[in-house]
Short mmCIF file of C-alpha atoms in Angstrom, two decimals:
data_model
loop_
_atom_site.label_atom_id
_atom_site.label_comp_id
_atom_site.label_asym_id
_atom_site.label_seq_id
_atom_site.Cartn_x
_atom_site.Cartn_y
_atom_site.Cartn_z
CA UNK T 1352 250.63 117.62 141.20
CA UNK T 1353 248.09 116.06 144.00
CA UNK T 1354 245.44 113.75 143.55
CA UNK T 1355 241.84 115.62 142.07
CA UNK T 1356 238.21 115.33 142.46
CA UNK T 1357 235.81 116.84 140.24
CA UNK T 1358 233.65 119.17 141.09
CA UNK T 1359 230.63 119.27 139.41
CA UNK T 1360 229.59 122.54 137.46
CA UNK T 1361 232.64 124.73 138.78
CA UNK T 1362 233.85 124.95 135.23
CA UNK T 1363 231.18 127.61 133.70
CA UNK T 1364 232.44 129.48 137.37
CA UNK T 1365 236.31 129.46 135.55
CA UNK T 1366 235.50 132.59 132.85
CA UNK T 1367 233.93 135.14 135.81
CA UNK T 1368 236.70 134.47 138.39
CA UNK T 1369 239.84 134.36 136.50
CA UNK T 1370 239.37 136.14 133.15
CA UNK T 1371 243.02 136.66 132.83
CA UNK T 1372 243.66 132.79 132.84
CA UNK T 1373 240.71 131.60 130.48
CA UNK T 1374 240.80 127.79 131.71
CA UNK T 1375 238.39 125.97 132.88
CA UNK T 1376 239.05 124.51 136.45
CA UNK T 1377 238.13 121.03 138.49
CA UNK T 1378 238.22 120.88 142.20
CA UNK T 1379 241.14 119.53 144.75
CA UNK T 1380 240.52 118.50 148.62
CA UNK T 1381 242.18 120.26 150.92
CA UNK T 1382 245.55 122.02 150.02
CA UNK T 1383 249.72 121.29 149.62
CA UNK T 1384 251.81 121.35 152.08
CA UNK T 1385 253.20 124.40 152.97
CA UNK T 1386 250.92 126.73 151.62
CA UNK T 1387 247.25 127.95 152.16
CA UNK T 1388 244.54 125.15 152.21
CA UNK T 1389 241.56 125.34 150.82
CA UNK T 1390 238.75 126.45 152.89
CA UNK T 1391 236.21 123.77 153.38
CA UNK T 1392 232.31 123.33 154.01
CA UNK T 1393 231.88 123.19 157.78
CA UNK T 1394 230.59 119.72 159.52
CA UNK T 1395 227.21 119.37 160.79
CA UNK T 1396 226.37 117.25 163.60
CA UNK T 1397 223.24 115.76 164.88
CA UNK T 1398 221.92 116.74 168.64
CA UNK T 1399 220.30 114.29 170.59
CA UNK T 1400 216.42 114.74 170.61
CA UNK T 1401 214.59 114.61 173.94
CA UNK T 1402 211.30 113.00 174.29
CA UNK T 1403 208.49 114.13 176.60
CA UNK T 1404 209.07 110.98 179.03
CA UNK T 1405 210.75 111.32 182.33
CA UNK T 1406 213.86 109.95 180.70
CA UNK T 1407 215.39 111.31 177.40
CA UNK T 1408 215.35 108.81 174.67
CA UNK T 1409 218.64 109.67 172.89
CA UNK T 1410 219.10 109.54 169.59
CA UNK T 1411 222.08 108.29 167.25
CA UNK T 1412 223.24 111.29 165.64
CA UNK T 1413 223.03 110.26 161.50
CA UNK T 1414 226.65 110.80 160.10
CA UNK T 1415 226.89 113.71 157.62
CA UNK T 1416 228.84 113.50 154.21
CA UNK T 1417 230.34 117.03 153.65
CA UNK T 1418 231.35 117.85 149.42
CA UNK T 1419 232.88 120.86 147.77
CA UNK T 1420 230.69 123.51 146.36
CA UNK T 1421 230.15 125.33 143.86
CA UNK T 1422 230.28 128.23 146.14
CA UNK T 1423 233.30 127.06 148.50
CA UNK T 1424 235.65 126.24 145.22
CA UNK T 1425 234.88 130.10 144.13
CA UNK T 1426 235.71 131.57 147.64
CA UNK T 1427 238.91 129.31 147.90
CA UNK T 1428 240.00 130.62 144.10
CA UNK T 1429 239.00 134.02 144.71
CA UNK T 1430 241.35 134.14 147.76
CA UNK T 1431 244.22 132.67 145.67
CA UNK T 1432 243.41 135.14 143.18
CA UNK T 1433 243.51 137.98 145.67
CA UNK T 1434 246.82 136.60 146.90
CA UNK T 1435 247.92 136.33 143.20
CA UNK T 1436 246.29 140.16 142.01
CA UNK T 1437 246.67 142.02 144.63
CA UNK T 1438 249.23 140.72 146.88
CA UNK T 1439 251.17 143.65 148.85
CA UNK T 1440 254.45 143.28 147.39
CA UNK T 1441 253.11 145.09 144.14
CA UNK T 1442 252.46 148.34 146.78
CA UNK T 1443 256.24 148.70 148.40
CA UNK T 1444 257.45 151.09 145.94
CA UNK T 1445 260.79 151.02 144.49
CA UNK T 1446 263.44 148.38 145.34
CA UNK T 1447 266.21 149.81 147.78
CA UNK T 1448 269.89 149.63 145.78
CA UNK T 1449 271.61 146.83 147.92
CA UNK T 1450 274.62 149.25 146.52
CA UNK T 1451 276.79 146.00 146.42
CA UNK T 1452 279.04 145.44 143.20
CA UNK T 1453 279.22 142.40 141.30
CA UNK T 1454 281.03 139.72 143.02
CA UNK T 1455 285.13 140.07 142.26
CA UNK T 1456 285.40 136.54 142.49
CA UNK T 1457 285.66 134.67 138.84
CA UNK T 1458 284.14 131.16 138.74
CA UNK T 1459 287.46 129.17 138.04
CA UNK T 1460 286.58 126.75 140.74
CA UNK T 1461 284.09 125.38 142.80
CA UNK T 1462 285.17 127.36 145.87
CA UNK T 1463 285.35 130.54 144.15
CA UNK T 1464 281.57 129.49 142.38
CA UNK T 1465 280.83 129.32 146.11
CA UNK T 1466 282.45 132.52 146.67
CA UNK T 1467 280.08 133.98 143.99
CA UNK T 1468 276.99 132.82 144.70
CA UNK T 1469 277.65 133.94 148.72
CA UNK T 1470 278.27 137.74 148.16
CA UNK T 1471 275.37 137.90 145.61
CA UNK T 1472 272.98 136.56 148.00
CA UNK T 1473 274.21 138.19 151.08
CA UNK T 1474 273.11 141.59 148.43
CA UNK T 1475 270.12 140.12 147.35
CA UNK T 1476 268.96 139.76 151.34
CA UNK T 1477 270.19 143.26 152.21
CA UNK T 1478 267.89 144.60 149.46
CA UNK T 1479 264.84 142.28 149.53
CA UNK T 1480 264.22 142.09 153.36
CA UNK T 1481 262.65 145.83 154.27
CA UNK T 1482 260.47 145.14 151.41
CA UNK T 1483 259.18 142.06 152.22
CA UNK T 1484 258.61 143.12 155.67
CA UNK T 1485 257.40 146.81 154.57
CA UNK T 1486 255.10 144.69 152.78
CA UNK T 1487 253.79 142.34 155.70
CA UNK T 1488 255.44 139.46 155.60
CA UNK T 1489 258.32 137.94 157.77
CA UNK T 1490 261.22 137.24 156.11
CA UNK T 1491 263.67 134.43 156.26
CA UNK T 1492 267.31 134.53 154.12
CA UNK T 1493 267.58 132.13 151.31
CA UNK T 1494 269.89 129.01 151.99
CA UNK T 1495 272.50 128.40 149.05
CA UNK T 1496 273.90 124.99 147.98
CA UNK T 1497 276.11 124.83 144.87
CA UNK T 1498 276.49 121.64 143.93
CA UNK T 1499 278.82 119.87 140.87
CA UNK T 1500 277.77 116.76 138.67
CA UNK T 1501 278.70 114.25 141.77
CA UNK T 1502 277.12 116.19 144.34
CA UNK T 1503 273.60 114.96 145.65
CA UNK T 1504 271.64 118.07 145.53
CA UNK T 1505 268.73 118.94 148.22
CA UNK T 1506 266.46 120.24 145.23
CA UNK T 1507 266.98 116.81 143.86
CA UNK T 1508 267.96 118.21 140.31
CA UNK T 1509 270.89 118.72 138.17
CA UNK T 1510 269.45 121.45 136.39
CA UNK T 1511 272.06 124.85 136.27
CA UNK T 1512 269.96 126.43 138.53
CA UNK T 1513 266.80 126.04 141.01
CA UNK T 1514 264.85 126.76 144.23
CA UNK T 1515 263.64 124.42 146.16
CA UNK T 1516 260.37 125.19 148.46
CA UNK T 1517 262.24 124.74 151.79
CA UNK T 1518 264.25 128.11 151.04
CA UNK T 1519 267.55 126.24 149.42
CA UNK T 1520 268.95 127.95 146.42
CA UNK T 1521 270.90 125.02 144.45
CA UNK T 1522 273.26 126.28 141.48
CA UNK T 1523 275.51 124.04 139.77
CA UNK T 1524 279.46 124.76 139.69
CA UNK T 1525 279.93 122.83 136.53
CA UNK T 1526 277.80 124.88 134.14
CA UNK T 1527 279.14 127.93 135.23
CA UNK T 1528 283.08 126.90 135.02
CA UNK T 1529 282.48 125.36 131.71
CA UNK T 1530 280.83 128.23 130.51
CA UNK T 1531 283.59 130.69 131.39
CA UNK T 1532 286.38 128.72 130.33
CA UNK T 1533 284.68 127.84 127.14
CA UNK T 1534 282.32 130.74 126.09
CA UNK T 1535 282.12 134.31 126.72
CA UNK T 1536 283.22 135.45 129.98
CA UNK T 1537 280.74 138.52 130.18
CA UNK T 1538 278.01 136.52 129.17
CA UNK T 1539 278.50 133.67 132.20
CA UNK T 1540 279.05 136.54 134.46
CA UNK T 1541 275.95 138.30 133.34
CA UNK T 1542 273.76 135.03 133.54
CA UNK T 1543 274.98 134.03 136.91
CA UNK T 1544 273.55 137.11 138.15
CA UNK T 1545 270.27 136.58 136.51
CA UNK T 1546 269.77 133.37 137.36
CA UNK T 1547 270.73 133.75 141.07
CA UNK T 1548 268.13 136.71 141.19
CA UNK T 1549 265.88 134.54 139.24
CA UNK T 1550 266.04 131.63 142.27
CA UNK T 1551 266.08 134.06 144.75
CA UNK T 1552 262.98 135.96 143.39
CA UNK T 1553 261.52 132.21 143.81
CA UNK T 1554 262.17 132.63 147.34
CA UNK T 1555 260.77 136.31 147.58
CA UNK T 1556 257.08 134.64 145.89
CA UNK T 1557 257.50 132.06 148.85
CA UNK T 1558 257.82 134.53 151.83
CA UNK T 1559 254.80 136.51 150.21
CA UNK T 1560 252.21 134.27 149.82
CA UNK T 1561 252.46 133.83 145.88
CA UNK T 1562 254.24 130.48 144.90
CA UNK T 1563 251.22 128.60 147.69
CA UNK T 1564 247.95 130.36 145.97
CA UNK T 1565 249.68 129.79 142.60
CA UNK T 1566 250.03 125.85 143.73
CA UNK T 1567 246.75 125.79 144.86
CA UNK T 1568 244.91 127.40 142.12
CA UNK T 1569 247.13 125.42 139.98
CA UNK T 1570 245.41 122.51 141.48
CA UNK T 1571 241.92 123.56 140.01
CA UNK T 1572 243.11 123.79 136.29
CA UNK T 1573 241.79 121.67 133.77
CA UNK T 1574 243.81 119.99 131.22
CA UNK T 1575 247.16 120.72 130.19
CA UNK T 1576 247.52 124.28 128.38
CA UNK T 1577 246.10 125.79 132.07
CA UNK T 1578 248.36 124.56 134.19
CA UNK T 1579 251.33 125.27 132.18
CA UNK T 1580 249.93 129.10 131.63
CA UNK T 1581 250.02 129.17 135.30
CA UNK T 1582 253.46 128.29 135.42
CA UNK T 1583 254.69 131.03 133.11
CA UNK T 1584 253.40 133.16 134.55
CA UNK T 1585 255.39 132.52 138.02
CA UNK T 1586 258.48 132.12 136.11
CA UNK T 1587 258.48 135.13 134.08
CA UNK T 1588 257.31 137.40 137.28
CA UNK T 1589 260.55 135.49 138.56
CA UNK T 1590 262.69 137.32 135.84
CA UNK T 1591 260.55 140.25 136.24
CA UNK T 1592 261.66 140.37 139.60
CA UNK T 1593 265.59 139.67 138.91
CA UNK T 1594 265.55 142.64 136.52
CA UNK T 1595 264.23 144.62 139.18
CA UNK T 1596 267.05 143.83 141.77
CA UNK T 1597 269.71 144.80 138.73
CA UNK T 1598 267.72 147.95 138.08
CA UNK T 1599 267.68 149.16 141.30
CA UNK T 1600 271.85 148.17 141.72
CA UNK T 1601 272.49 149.64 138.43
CA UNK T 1602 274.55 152.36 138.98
CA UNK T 1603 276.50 150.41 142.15
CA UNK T 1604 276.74 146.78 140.20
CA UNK T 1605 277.28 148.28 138.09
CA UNK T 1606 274.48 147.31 134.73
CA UNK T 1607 276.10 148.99 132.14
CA UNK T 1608 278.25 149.05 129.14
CA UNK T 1609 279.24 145.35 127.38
CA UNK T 1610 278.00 143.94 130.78
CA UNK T 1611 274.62 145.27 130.20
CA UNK T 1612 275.31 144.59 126.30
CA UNK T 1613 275.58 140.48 127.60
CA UNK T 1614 273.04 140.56 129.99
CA UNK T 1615 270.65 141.55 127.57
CA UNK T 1616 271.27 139.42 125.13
CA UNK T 1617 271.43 136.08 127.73
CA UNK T 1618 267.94 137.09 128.80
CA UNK T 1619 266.56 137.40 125.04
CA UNK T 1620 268.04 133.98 124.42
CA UNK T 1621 266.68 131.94 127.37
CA UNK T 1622 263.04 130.68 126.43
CA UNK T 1623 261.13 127.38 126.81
CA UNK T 1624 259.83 127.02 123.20
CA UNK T 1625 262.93 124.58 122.68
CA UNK T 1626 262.17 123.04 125.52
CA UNK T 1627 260.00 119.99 126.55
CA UNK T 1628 257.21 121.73 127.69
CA UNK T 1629 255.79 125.42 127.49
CA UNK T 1630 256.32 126.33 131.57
CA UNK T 1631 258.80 129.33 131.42
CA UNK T 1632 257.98 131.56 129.06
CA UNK T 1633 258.91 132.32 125.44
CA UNK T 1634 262.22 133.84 124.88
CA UNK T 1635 260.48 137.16 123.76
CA UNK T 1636 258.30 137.53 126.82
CA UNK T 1637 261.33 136.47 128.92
CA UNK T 1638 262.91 138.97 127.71
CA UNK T 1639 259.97 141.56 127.71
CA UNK T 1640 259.49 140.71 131.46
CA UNK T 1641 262.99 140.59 132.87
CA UNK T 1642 263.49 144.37 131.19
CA UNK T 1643 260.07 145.83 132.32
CA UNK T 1644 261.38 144.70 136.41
CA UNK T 1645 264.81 146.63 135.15
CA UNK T 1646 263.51 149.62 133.98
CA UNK T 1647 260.98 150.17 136.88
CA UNK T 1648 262.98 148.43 139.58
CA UNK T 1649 259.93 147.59 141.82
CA UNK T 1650 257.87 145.09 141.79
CA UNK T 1651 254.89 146.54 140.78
CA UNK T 1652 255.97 145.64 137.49
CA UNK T 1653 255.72 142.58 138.05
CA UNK T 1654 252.13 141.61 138.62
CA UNK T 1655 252.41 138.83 135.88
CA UNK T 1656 248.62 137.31 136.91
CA UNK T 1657 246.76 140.10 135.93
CA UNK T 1658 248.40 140.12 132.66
CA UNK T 1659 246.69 138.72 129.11
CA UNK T 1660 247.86 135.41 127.91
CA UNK T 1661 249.67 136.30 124.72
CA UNK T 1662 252.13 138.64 127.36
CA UNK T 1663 253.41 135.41 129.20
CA UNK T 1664 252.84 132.73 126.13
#
């Protein structure tokens, strides 16, 4: 997280402006990288003075010192929130079926991993794109790296799956091999296609505006509970999201039967409460979340930032 500056009296502003979020906030100069900035107070300079005299006595204009407001920290938030709220993604409709099966390719290798993860996303793109751009924005295909326990990984991680904010989609090899040679096979299938929507829905918050004014508001949270709320809530609408792409495939993937049996039950067994820290959501709203994106298969089901705090605890 960047470096903070406090801004005076902007906490009692917290309750009015984000009532979903209940935190109280602290102010941040300027913005990160890659994402909306925050708006700033505009500089006032001094114009020389002239005098009566024939020639103009000019005068050193005195340097001005510019802080954040109380007012400019609420327009910057209430912009993030509008992103957040109300962002056009949540008025495309219903997702289009890709109308792609799952992936005949069984992850007994790397290459065939690779294999996987290539004809999933190459789906993924043909279903996501004409809603992104129905919805405004310009869209850009994901980039996919799969990666095993020697690899150096552009996401700089060796967790078993992530997105990186560049557009790179990083899944490991490793815990997807091991887990179908050594566990169920239906279940590894069924979670390599969640968690490759998952990443992928990462991507879709990126192209639309979300995963910046989440950053940025982010940046304005107090303590530690906020900030970690804030990141729930992005996962889970993640999920949301990845149910929605299997919804709308359903009857082409196809989602049903002991498939849809293990898919099920990997999504109402993947929580953060046994984790280090509370930032992805309790198994039980995990699971809430990923089903309410299947069942309506758009993503106006998935406006987790209007939704109360005990729905993405």
């Amino acid at each position: 997280m960047n470096a903070r500056a406090v801004v005076v009296g902007v906490v009692g502003f917290v309750a009015v402006l984000l009532g979903t979020a209940g935190c109280g906030l602290v102010g941040k100069a300027g913005g990160q990288a890659g994402g909306g900035s925050v708006d700033r107070p505009p500089t006032v300079t001094s114009s020389p003075s002239q005098s009566a005299s024939p020639s103009p006595a000019v005068t050193t204009p005195s340097p001005t010192r510019t802080t954040p407001t109380i007012d400019s920290t609420a327009q910057a938030l209430a912009k993030q929130q509008r992103l957040l709220a109300q962002n056009p993604l949540y008025r495309v409709g219903r997702l289009p079926a890709s109308r792609c099966k799952e992936p005949a390719v069984r992850p007994t290798s790397v290459a065939n991993v690779r294999k996987y993860y290539t004809e999933f996303l190459r789906c993924l793109d043909k279903a996501w794109k004409p809603v992104v751009e129905k919805a405004g924005f310009t869209f850009q295909p994901v980039r996919l790296e799969v990666f095993t326990g020697k690899t150096r990984t552009l996401c700089s991680v060796q967790d078993s799956a992530a997105y990186c904010g560049q557009g790179t989609i990083s899944m490991s090899a490793d815990f997807d091999i091991k887990n179908y040679r050594k566990s169920d096979k239906l279940w590894t299938r069924a979670t390599m296609a969640h968690l490759a929507a998952h990443e992928y829905a990462h991507h879709i918050q990126k192209l639309t505006g979300i995963s910046a004014a989440s950053s940025i508001r982010s940046n304005y949270l107090n303590g530690v509970d906020a900030p970690l709320q804030e990141s729930r809530r992005l996962e889970l609408q993640a999920s949301c999201l990845s149910g929605a792409y299997l919804g709308a495939d359903r009857s082409f993937f196809p989602v049903s039967g002991a498939w849809r049996e293990r898919w099920r039950w990997a999504i109402s067994h993947r929580g953060d409460e046994w984790g280090t820290q509370r930032d992805h959501g309790s198994s039980k709203n995990h699971s809430r979340w990923t089903r309410r994106g299947f069942d309506a298969a758009a993503p106006s089901a998935c406006n987790t930032f209007t939704a109360s705090p005990a729905t993405v605890s």
